[in-house]
Amino acid sequence: MLRFQTAGESHGQGLVAILSGLPAGLRVDFQFVNRELKRRMGGYGRGGRMKIESDTVQFLSGVRHGETIGSPIAALIENRDWVNWREAMAVEDSPAASEHYKPLDSPRPGHADLAGCLKFNLPDARYVLERASARETAARVALGALAKLFLREFGIEVASHVVAVGRVALPHHEIAFDAILALRDREDPVLNCADPETEARMREEVDRAIRERDSVGGIFEVVAHGVPPGLGSCAQWDERLDGQLAQAVMSIQAVKGVEVGDAVESAARFGSGVHDEIGYDRGARRFTRRSNRAGGIEGGMSNGEDIVVRGHLKPISTLRRPLESVDFRTREPVKAAYERSDVCVVPAAGVAGEAMVALILARAFLEKFGGDSMGETRRNFEGFCNQVRAF
Ligand code: EPS
């Protein structure tokens, strides 16, 4: 079974992650993994922190001579900002602490500050925000890159694009998969939107948030192309692929809603205008669809069409124009804390979304096809493909 966990605080020494269950014999393209980390750092509306960091991964175990060996893979990404915080984190009343470490005791509405302090019985929200921070998604992206390399061996690619920033939305959703995939090679992702005219308006929306000392959310869409039918299952609630994807994408910091296919639009339509009619291509010996409003999943199982998952992001909760809060010590009304922050993170969240979708698909793939080595997994996969062709 493919499993992973992450550890690390935003201003601690670094982030670590362990992935176990990948078969032996998968070639690891280190440049690809680091390029994925770089993509996550980019996008218009990022704050000062990203000028400090330069995320790269070190694999401490599980990879030898550029290939997986079947043992757990441990990954490390160092925090460059740690240099500024090292002393402050170690000794609370050091000179560095007074410079860098100000207790955060006016919790920000929308952030983990208040709920986390109440839960862990901590007096200072900084202890909570360190782990709640979206910095943690760097670790997920490193592991997600490995999941992508694994899926790629079976002809599956996962990519994302931004379909809305604030009030500006992509007017049509029929962006070809190749156009979404091509966004990955951009030097500067800007807002990771495949339509230049919409992207320019999205940029204006971010500028407006900056001008108004505010923040802005939006919607990213992750598309997985080349997924075989039969991943996930209708047999049990927790085996349903859409349920697993929804949890994975919802777990990304600032995501407050997850949509599979055209779920939101479909809820307002009659069934005849929603379900994807079925055809058959005798030449290719495969079932076909004229539309993909189901987002590639029916009955909790992949149906062979592109898997489409959207994450709806709330705006970042650290505001230059802070909302009302209460001081932890005096219980008097105060403005919520402000500190260095991003204004818009929708493209970065999309990269984290790709990682989560890739990890869940890789897990579902290995549940179906198994295998301790790539050769074994491939044999099992090809056997199933032959069965589907002969159906
Ligand atoms: C974050 C606050 C900012 C973001 C951070 C998430 O960090 P800092 O407080 O160091 O300026 O930049 O995101 C990342 C560091 C990252 O790598 O994505 C928050 O409060 O959640």
Tab-separated table of C-alpha atoms and ligand atoms in Angstrom:
chain	number	residue	atom	x	y	z
A	1	MET	CA	0.000	0.000	0.000
A	2	LEU	CA	1.278	3.466	-0.901
A	3	ARG	CA	1.444	5.609	2.252
A	4	PHE	CA	3.019	8.924	3.105
A	5	GLN	CA	3.415	11.396	5.921
A	6	THR	CA	5.114	14.750	6.265
A	7	ALA	CA	6.706	16.611	9.192
A	8	GLY	CA	8.282	20.021	9.662
A	9	GLU	CA	7.407	23.579	10.575
A	10	SER	CA	7.328	26.594	8.299
A	11	HIS	CA	10.283	28.291	10.026
A	12	GLY	CA	11.917	25.162	11.408
A	13	GLN	CA	15.014	23.525	10.005
A	14	GLY	CA	13.221	21.875	7.121
A	15	LEU	CA	10.430	19.654	5.884
A	16	VAL	CA	10.662	15.904	5.778
A	17	ALA	CA	8.423	13.308	4.198
A	18	ILE	CA	8.315	9.545	3.952
A	19	LEU	CA	6.708	7.632	1.107
A	20	SER	CA	6.481	3.863	1.316
A	21	GLY	CA	5.020	1.358	-1.092
A	22	LEU	CA	6.503	2.448	-4.443
A	23	PRO	CA	7.742	-0.601	-6.374
A	24	ALA	CA	11.461	-1.104	-6.942
A	25	GLY	CA	12.976	-0.156	-10.275
A	26	LEU	CA	11.319	3.225	-10.869
A	27	ARG	CA	13.808	5.668	-12.392
A	28	VAL	CA	13.837	8.920	-10.393
A	29	ASP	CA	14.379	12.080	-12.411
A	30	PHE	CA	15.756	14.441	-9.741
A	31	GLN	CA	15.564	17.440	-12.047
A	32	PHE	CA	11.867	16.802	-12.556
A	33	VAL	CA	11.245	16.657	-8.784
A	34	ASN	CA	13.090	19.950	-8.218
A	35	ARG	CA	11.327	21.558	-11.136
A	36	GLU	CA	7.990	20.628	-9.520
A	37	LEU	CA	9.138	22.264	-6.285
A	38	LYS	CA	10.063	25.394	-8.222
A	39	ARG	CA	6.650	25.486	-9.894
A	40	ARG	CA	4.965	25.453	-6.472
A	41	MET	CA	6.963	28.470	-5.370
A	42	GLY	CA	5.857	30.632	-8.269
A	43	GLY	CA	2.814	32.597	-9.298
A	44	TYR	CA	1.688	36.198	-9.219
A	45	GLY	CA	0.719	37.320	-5.709
A	46	ARG	CA	3.290	35.353	-3.728
A	47	GLY	CA	4.893	37.159	-0.771
A	48	GLY	CA	8.444	37.882	0.427
A	49	ARG	CA	9.127	34.377	1.710
A	50	MET	CA	9.461	32.942	-1.759
A	51	LYS	CA	12.351	35.332	-2.465
A	52	ILE	CA	14.228	33.665	0.393
A	53	GLU	CA	13.532	30.007	-0.380
A	54	SER	CA	14.934	27.927	-3.212
A	55	ASP	CA	13.362	24.531	-2.608
A	56	THR	CA	15.303	21.437	-3.611
A	57	VAL	CA	14.924	17.898	-2.350
A	58	GLN	CA	17.435	15.429	-0.959
A	59	PHE	CA	16.428	11.781	-0.876
A	60	LEU	CA	17.912	10.241	2.255
A	61	SER	CA	16.741	6.694	1.599
A	62	GLY	CA	14.886	4.424	-0.793
A	63	VAL	CA	16.675	5.599	-3.971
A	64	ARG	CA	19.978	4.093	-5.155
A	65	HIS	CA	21.789	4.857	-8.400
A	66	GLY	CA	18.770	6.875	-9.514
A	67	GLU	CA	16.182	4.126	-8.991
A	68	THR	CA	13.767	3.163	-6.229
A	69	ILE	CA	14.712	-0.006	-4.356
A	70	GLY	CA	11.361	-0.774	-2.723
A	71	SER	CA	12.263	0.583	0.718
A	72	PRO	CA	10.632	3.711	2.192
A	73	ILE	CA	11.747	6.925	0.542
A	74	ALA	CA	12.723	9.712	2.947
A	75	ALA	CA	12.831	13.224	1.503
A	76	LEU	CA	14.283	16.410	3.021
A	77	ILE	CA	13.693	20.007	1.930
A	78	GLU	CA	15.627	22.578	3.926
A	79	ASN	CA	14.096	25.913	4.950
A	80	ARG	CA	16.477	28.717	4.035
A	81	ASP	CA	14.504	31.027	6.314
A	82	TRP	CA	15.652	28.830	9.219
A	83	VAL	CA	18.878	30.834	9.376
A	84	ASN	CA	16.804	33.843	10.479
A	85	TRP	CA	14.858	31.849	13.039
A	86	ARG	CA	17.393	29.352	14.383
A	87	GLU	CA	18.357	31.216	17.511
A	88	ALA	CA	14.893	32.609	18.103
A	89	MET	CA	13.386	29.124	18.044
A	90	ALA	CA	16.030	27.684	20.361
A	91	VAL	CA	16.092	30.299	23.123
A	92	GLU	CA	12.931	32.275	23.696
A	93	ASP	CA	14.549	35.369	25.256
A	94	SER	CA	17.653	35.590	23.048
A	95	PRO	CA	18.409	38.828	21.096
A	96	ALA	CA	17.358	36.998	17.912
A	97	ALA	CA	14.078	36.082	19.546
A	98	SER	CA	13.240	39.701	20.257
A	99	GLU	CA	13.991	40.535	16.623
A	100	HIS	CA	12.273	37.610	14.913
A	101	TYR	CA	10.004	36.042	17.442
A	102	LYS	CA	7.003	38.109	18.380
A	103	PRO	CA	4.250	36.088	20.014
A	104	LEU	CA	1.111	36.006	17.900
A	105	ASP	CA	-1.690	36.611	20.368
A	106	SER	CA	-4.380	38.293	18.282
A	107	PRO	CA	-5.624	35.335	16.208
A	108	ARG	CA	-6.391	35.847	12.521
A	109	PRO	CA	-9.961	34.966	11.510
A	110	GLY	CA	-9.745	32.162	8.952
A	111	HIS	CA	-6.285	30.951	10.048
A	112	ALA	CA	-5.632	27.983	12.349
A	113	ASP	CA	-4.565	30.379	15.147
A	114	LEU	CA	-7.567	30.296	17.493
A	115	ALA	CA	-8.767	26.716	16.962
A	116	GLY	CA	-5.175	25.451	17.291
A	117	CYS	CA	-4.443	27.356	20.525
A	118	LEU	CA	-7.667	26.072	22.075
A	119	LYS	CA	-6.956	22.521	20.925
A	120	PHE	CA	-3.305	22.269	22.021
A	121	ASN	CA	-3.699	24.649	24.996
A	122	LEU	CA	-0.951	26.916	23.692
A	123	PRO	CA	-0.622	30.599	24.646
A	124	ASP	CA	0.933	31.757	21.356
A	125	ALA	CA	-0.567	31.082	17.931
A	126	ARG	CA	2.926	30.948	16.451
A	127	TYR	CA	3.270	27.413	17.790
A	128	VAL	CA	0.168	26.505	15.776
A	129	LEU	CA	0.761	28.424	12.550
A	130	GLU	CA	4.179	26.875	12.126
A	131	ARG	CA	2.617	23.530	11.253
A	132	ALA	CA	-0.659	24.815	9.827
A	133	SER	CA	1.275	26.833	7.219
A	134	ALA	CA	0.987	25.901	3.566
A	135	ARG	CA	4.773	25.606	3.519
A	136	GLU	CA	4.052	21.948	4.297
A	137	THR	CA	2.783	21.437	0.748
A	138	ALA	CA	6.409	21.573	-0.485
A	139	ALA	CA	6.884	18.128	1.095
A	140	ARG	CA	3.727	16.847	-0.592
A	141	VAL	CA	4.896	18.181	-3.948
A	142	ALA	CA	8.235	16.330	-3.639
A	143	LEU	CA	6.416	13.031	-3.026
A	144	GLY	CA	3.751	13.862	-5.601
A	145	ALA	CA	6.537	14.233	-8.176
A	146	LEU	CA	7.553	10.627	-7.471
A	147	ALA	CA	3.930	9.539	-7.869
A	148	LYS	CA	3.833	11.400	-11.207
A	149	LEU	CA	6.997	9.654	-12.398
A	150	PHE	CA	5.411	6.329	-11.452
A	151	LEU	CA	2.112	7.091	-13.236
A	152	ARG	CA	3.979	8.341	-16.305
A	153	GLU	CA	5.401	4.828	-16.770
A	154	PHE	CA	1.812	3.747	-17.494
A	155	GLY	CA	0.927	6.650	-19.768
A	156	ILE	CA	-0.801	8.769	-17.087
A	157	GLU	CA	-0.050	12.501	-16.803
A	158	VAL	CA	-1.370	14.893	-14.149
A	159	ALA	CA	-1.488	18.668	-14.713
A	160	SER	CA	-3.340	21.709	-13.393
A	161	HIS	CA	-4.503	25.138	-14.440
A	162	VAL	CA	-6.225	28.028	-12.746
A	163	VAL	CA	-9.860	28.508	-13.758
A	164	ALA	CA	-10.769	31.427	-11.454
A	165	VAL	CA	-9.124	34.147	-9.374
A	166	GLY	CA	-11.616	36.111	-7.325
A	167	ARG	CA	-14.380	37.283	-9.662
A	168	VAL	CA	-12.441	36.517	-12.856
A	169	ALA	CA	-13.235	33.073	-14.270
A	170	LEU	CA	-12.181	31.252	-17.421
A	171	PRO	CA	-15.219	31.702	-19.699
A	172	HIS	CA	-15.059	28.194	-21.176
A	173	HIS	CA	-13.740	25.007	-19.688
A	174	GLU	CA	-12.787	23.246	-22.895
A	175	ILE	CA	-9.058	23.747	-22.612
A	176	ALA	CA	-7.249	20.827	-24.297
A	177	PHE	CA	-5.171	18.672	-21.964
A	178	ASP	CA	-2.002	19.416	-23.963
A	179	ALA	CA	-2.495	23.155	-23.355
A	180	ILE	CA	-2.774	22.520	-19.604
A	181	LEU	CA	0.284	20.279	-19.667
A	182	ALA	CA	2.269	22.903	-21.603
A	183	LEU	CA	1.773	25.395	-18.724
A	184	ARG	CA	4.219	23.249	-16.753
A	185	ASP	CA	7.096	24.401	-18.954
A	186	ARG	CA	6.516	28.107	-18.418
A	187	GLU	CA	9.437	29.841	-16.754
A	188	ASP	CA	7.033	32.096	-14.827
A	189	PRO	CA	3.630	30.530	-14.116
A	190	VAL	CA	2.034	33.994	-13.624
A	191	LEU	CA	-1.473	32.738	-12.732
A	192	ASN	CA	-1.191	29.414	-14.571
A	193	CYS	CA	-4.162	30.145	-16.798
A	194	ALA	CA	-4.086	28.797	-20.366
A	195	ASP	CA	-6.056	31.746	-21.772
A	196	PRO	CA	-3.872	34.906	-21.947
A	197	GLU	CA	-6.781	37.352	-21.979
A	198	THR	CA	-8.348	35.816	-18.845
A	199	GLU	CA	-4.942	35.607	-17.190
A	200	ALA	CA	-4.406	39.346	-17.714
A	201	ARG	CA	-7.731	40.034	-15.997
A	202	MET	CA	-6.844	37.620	-13.176
A	203	ARG	CA	-3.658	39.593	-12.677
A	204	GLU	CA	-5.678	42.789	-12.372
A	205	GLU	CA	-7.793	41.067	-9.719
A	206	VAL	CA	-4.642	40.276	-7.705
A	207	ASP	CA	-3.467	43.876	-8.182
A	208	ARG	CA	-6.801	45.089	-6.844
A	209	ALA	CA	-6.380	42.887	-3.746
A	210	ILE	CA	-2.843	44.261	-3.262
A	211	ARG	CA	-4.083	47.855	-3.651
A	212	GLU	CA	-6.899	47.282	-1.195
A	213	ARG	CA	-4.494	45.590	1.271
A	214	ASP	CA	-6.596	42.454	0.980
A	215	SER	CA	-6.246	38.869	-0.326
A	216	VAL	CA	-7.980	36.858	-3.033
A	217	GLY	CA	-8.862	33.180	-3.566
A	218	GLY	CA	-9.971	31.245	-6.619
A	219	ILE	CA	-10.312	27.816	-8.222
A	220	PHE	CA	-7.675	25.449	-9.623
A	221	GLU	CA	-8.469	22.423	-11.731
A	222	VAL	CA	-6.371	19.246	-11.778
A	223	VAL	CA	-6.708	16.942	-14.783
A	224	ALA	CA	-5.334	13.384	-14.942
A	225	HIS	CA	-5.061	12.075	-18.490
A	226	GLY	CA	-4.642	8.442	-19.565
A	227	VAL	CA	-6.129	6.900	-16.408
A	228	PRO	CA	-7.405	3.348	-17.056
A	229	PRO	CA	-10.957	2.415	-16.048
A	230	GLY	CA	-11.462	0.531	-12.800
A	231	LEU	CA	-9.423	2.494	-10.224
A	232	GLY	CA	-11.314	2.847	-6.943
A	233	SER	CA	-14.435	0.812	-6.238
A	234	CYS	CA	-18.174	1.027	-5.732
A	235	ALA	CA	-17.936	-1.785	-3.167
A	236	GLN	CA	-17.278	0.258	0.008
A	237	TRP	CA	-17.632	3.941	0.893
A	238	ASP	CA	-13.942	4.397	1.623
A	239	GLU	CA	-12.865	2.675	-1.593
A	240	ARG	CA	-14.579	5.270	-3.791
A	241	LEU	CA	-11.999	7.152	-5.806
A	242	ASP	CA	-13.917	10.450	-5.811
A	243	GLY	CA	-14.175	10.339	-2.010
A	244	GLN	CA	-10.439	9.725	-1.696
A	245	LEU	CA	-9.575	12.512	-4.121
A	246	ALA	CA	-11.944	14.906	-2.360
A	247	GLN	CA	-10.291	14.300	1.005
A	248	ALA	CA	-6.820	14.641	-0.464
A	249	VAL	CA	-7.543	17.919	-2.256
A	250	MET	CA	-9.609	19.308	0.638
A	251	SER	CA	-6.622	18.748	2.939
A	252	ILE	CA	-4.605	21.388	1.066
A	253	GLN	CA	-4.340	24.564	3.140
A	254	ALA	CA	-6.999	27.170	2.184
A	255	VAL	CA	-9.092	24.726	0.114
A	256	LYS	CA	-12.700	24.953	1.333
A	257	GLY	CA	-14.472	23.071	-1.439
A	258	VAL	CA	-13.734	20.245	-3.865
A	259	GLU	CA	-15.614	19.539	-7.052
A	260	VAL	CA	-15.369	16.467	-9.302
A	261	GLY	CA	-16.226	17.222	-12.934
A	262	ASP	CA	-18.968	19.801	-13.400
A	263	ALA	CA	-20.566	19.067	-10.005
A	264	VAL	CA	-21.607	22.630	-9.190
A	265	GLU	CA	-23.166	23.349	-12.611
A	266	SER	CA	-24.732	19.886	-12.768
A	267	ALA	CA	-26.606	20.378	-9.498
A	268	ALA	CA	-28.648	23.094	-11.226
A	269	ARG	CA	-29.518	21.022	-14.331
A	270	PHE	CA	-31.809	18.112	-15.225
A	271	GLY	CA	-30.194	14.691	-15.663
A	272	SER	CA	-30.571	14.675	-19.446
A	273	GLY	CA	-28.275	17.714	-19.583
A	274	VAL	CA	-25.689	16.243	-17.266
A	275	HIS	CA	-24.834	12.580	-17.911
A	276	ASP	CA	-22.205	11.731	-20.506
A	277	GLU	CA	-23.736	9.665	-23.306
A	278	ILE	CA	-21.934	6.456	-24.222
A	279	GLY	CA	-20.727	5.458	-27.700
A	280	TYR	CA	-18.431	2.769	-29.080
A	281	ASP	CA	-15.482	3.149	-31.461
A	282	ARG	CA	-15.212	-0.202	-33.295
A	283	GLY	CA	-11.825	0.650	-34.820
A	284	ALA	CA	-10.183	1.529	-31.516
A	285	ARG	CA	-12.308	-1.092	-29.699
A	286	ARG	CA	-13.164	1.287	-26.919
A	287	PHE	CA	-16.161	2.977	-25.351
A	288	THR	CA	-16.373	6.710	-25.982
A	289	ARG	CA	-18.103	9.765	-24.466
A	290	ARG	CA	-19.245	12.970	-26.088
A	291	SER	CA	-18.741	14.930	-22.868
A	292	ASN	CA	-17.032	14.446	-19.507
A	293	ARG	CA	-19.205	16.229	-16.978
A	294	ALA	CA	-18.687	13.325	-14.562
A	295	GLY	CA	-14.991	14.231	-14.401
A	296	GLY	CA	-13.893	10.689	-15.266
A	297	ILE	CA	-15.487	8.989	-12.263
A	298	GLU	CA	-18.774	7.054	-12.113
A	299	GLY	CA	-19.808	4.883	-9.166
A	300	GLY	CA	-16.611	5.820	-7.342
A	301	MET	CA	-14.510	4.236	-10.146
A	302	SER	CA	-12.431	5.754	-12.933
A	303	ASN	CA	-14.235	5.258	-16.257
A	304	GLY	CA	-11.298	5.844	-18.613
A	305	GLU	CA	-12.009	9.531	-19.298
A	306	ASP	CA	-9.875	12.361	-17.927
A	307	ILE	CA	-10.211	12.735	-14.166
A	308	VAL	CA	-11.089	16.344	-13.353
A	309	VAL	CA	-10.955	17.680	-9.778
A	310	ARG	CA	-11.291	21.322	-8.750
A	311	GLY	CA	-10.159	22.923	-5.533
A	312	HIS	CA	-11.964	26.078	-4.393
A	313	LEU	CA	-9.669	28.289	-2.308
A	314	LYS	CA	-10.679	30.842	0.254
A	315	PRO	CA	-8.599	34.025	0.203
A	316	ILE	CA	-5.447	33.935	2.377
A	317	SER	CA	-6.374	34.783	5.964
A	318	THR	CA	-3.432	37.087	6.788
A	319	LEU	CA	-4.657	40.551	5.803
A	320	ARG	CA	-2.801	43.848	5.622
A	321	ARG	CA	-6.135	45.396	6.522
A	322	PRO	CA	-6.849	43.094	9.473
A	323	LEU	CA	-10.268	42.011	10.680
A	324	GLU	CA	-11.557	42.196	14.236
A	325	SER	CA	-10.085	39.824	16.777
A	326	VAL	CA	-9.487	39.560	20.528
A	327	ASP	CA	-6.205	39.848	22.423
A	328	PHE	CA	-5.430	36.548	24.173
A	329	ARG	CA	-4.093	38.282	27.306
A	330	THR	CA	-6.476	41.209	27.806
A	331	ARG	CA	-9.575	39.723	26.055
A	332	GLU	CA	-10.051	43.213	24.628
A	333	PRO	CA	-10.996	43.744	20.955
A	334	VAL	CA	-7.954	44.255	18.715
A	335	LYS	CA	-7.143	44.001	15.045
A	336	ALA	CA	-5.874	40.553	14.025
A	337	ALA	CA	-2.131	40.120	13.624
A	338	TYR	CA	-0.497	40.934	10.305
A	339	GLU	CA	2.847	39.640	9.115
A	340	ARG	CA	4.622	38.874	5.851
A	341	SER	CA	2.262	36.880	3.708
A	342	ASP	CA	1.048	35.985	0.236
A	343	VAL	CA	-1.888	37.736	-1.447
A	344	CYS	CA	-2.873	34.985	-3.910
A	345	VAL	CA	-1.735	31.340	-3.917
A	346	VAL	CA	-4.119	29.715	-6.391
A	347	PRO	CA	-1.415	28.545	-8.890
A	348	ALA	CA	0.743	27.154	-6.051
A	349	ALA	CA	-2.250	25.358	-4.550
A	350	GLY	CA	-2.880	23.876	-8.006
A	351	VAL	CA	0.612	22.353	-8.004
A	352	ALA	CA	-0.088	20.920	-4.535
A	353	GLY	CA	-3.414	19.652	-5.927
A	354	GLU	CA	-1.588	17.848	-8.735
A	355	ALA	CA	0.664	16.195	-6.148
A	356	MET	CA	-2.280	15.009	-4.050
A	357	VAL	CA	-4.188	13.718	-7.075
A	358	ALA	CA	-1.061	11.913	-8.329
A	359	LEU	CA	-0.469	10.307	-4.926
A	360	ILE	CA	-4.080	9.116	-4.654
A	361	LEU	CA	-4.105	7.782	-8.221
A	362	ALA	CA	-0.768	6.016	-7.679
A	363	ARG	CA	-2.184	4.449	-4.516
A	364	ALA	CA	-5.382	3.323	-6.285
A	365	PHE	CA	-3.289	2.045	-9.202
A	366	LEU	CA	-1.091	-0.047	-6.895
A	367	GLU	CA	-4.140	-1.313	-5.005
A	368	LYS	CA	-5.540	-2.611	-8.286
A	369	PHE	CA	-2.381	-3.869	-9.960
A	370	GLY	CA	0.027	-4.457	-7.052
A	371	GLY	CA	3.642	-5.394	-7.664
A	372	ASP	CA	6.894	-5.029	-5.736
A	373	SER	CA	8.891	-4.238	-8.854
A	374	MET	CA	8.011	-2.117	-11.852
A	375	GLY	CA	8.137	-5.202	-14.086
A	376	GLU	CA	5.588	-7.017	-11.933
A	377	THR	CA	3.262	-3.982	-11.843
A	378	ARG	CA	3.575	-3.585	-15.621
A	379	ARG	CA	2.676	-7.241	-16.290
A	380	ASN	CA	-0.406	-6.957	-14.101
A	381	PHE	CA	-1.430	-3.679	-15.720
A	382	GLU	CA	-1.005	-5.011	-19.250
A	383	GLY	CA	-3.051	-8.103	-18.386
A	384	PHE	CA	-5.920	-5.881	-17.297
A	385	CYS	CA	-5.607	-3.677	-20.424
A	386	ASN	CA	-5.925	-6.822	-22.590
A	387	GLN	CA	-8.997	-7.863	-20.606
A	388	VAL	CA	-10.606	-4.442	-21.143
A	389	ARG	CA	-9.872	-4.558	-24.903
A	390	ALA	CA	-11.400	-8.033	-25.129
A	391	PHE	CA	-14.508	-7.077	-23.117
B	1	EPS	C1	2.044	31.148	5.215
B	1	EPS	C2	2.718	32.372	5.352
B	1	EPS	C3	3.859	32.736	4.459
B	1	EPS	C4	3.765	31.947	3.182
B	1	EPS	C5	3.721	30.474	3.565
B	1	EPS	C6	2.366	30.192	4.147
B	1	EPS	O1	5.111	32.382	5.028
B	1	EPS	P1	5.960	33.394	5.947
B	1	EPS	O2	5.161	33.528	7.212
B	1	EPS	O3	7.273	32.713	6.190
B	1	EPS	O4	6.106	34.663	5.174
B	1	EPS	O5	4.818	32.268	2.312
B	1	EPS	O6	3.952	29.657	2.465
B	1	EPS	C7	5.206	29.143	2.310
B	1	EPS	C8	6.242	29.433	3.085
B	1	EPS	C9	5.328	28.218	1.175
B	1	EPS	O7	6.415	27.638	0.981
B	1	EPS	O8	4.321	28.018	0.471
B	1	EPS	C10	0.960	30.801	6.133
B	1	EPS	O9	0.749	31.533	7.130
B	1	EPS	O10	0.271	29.785	5.941
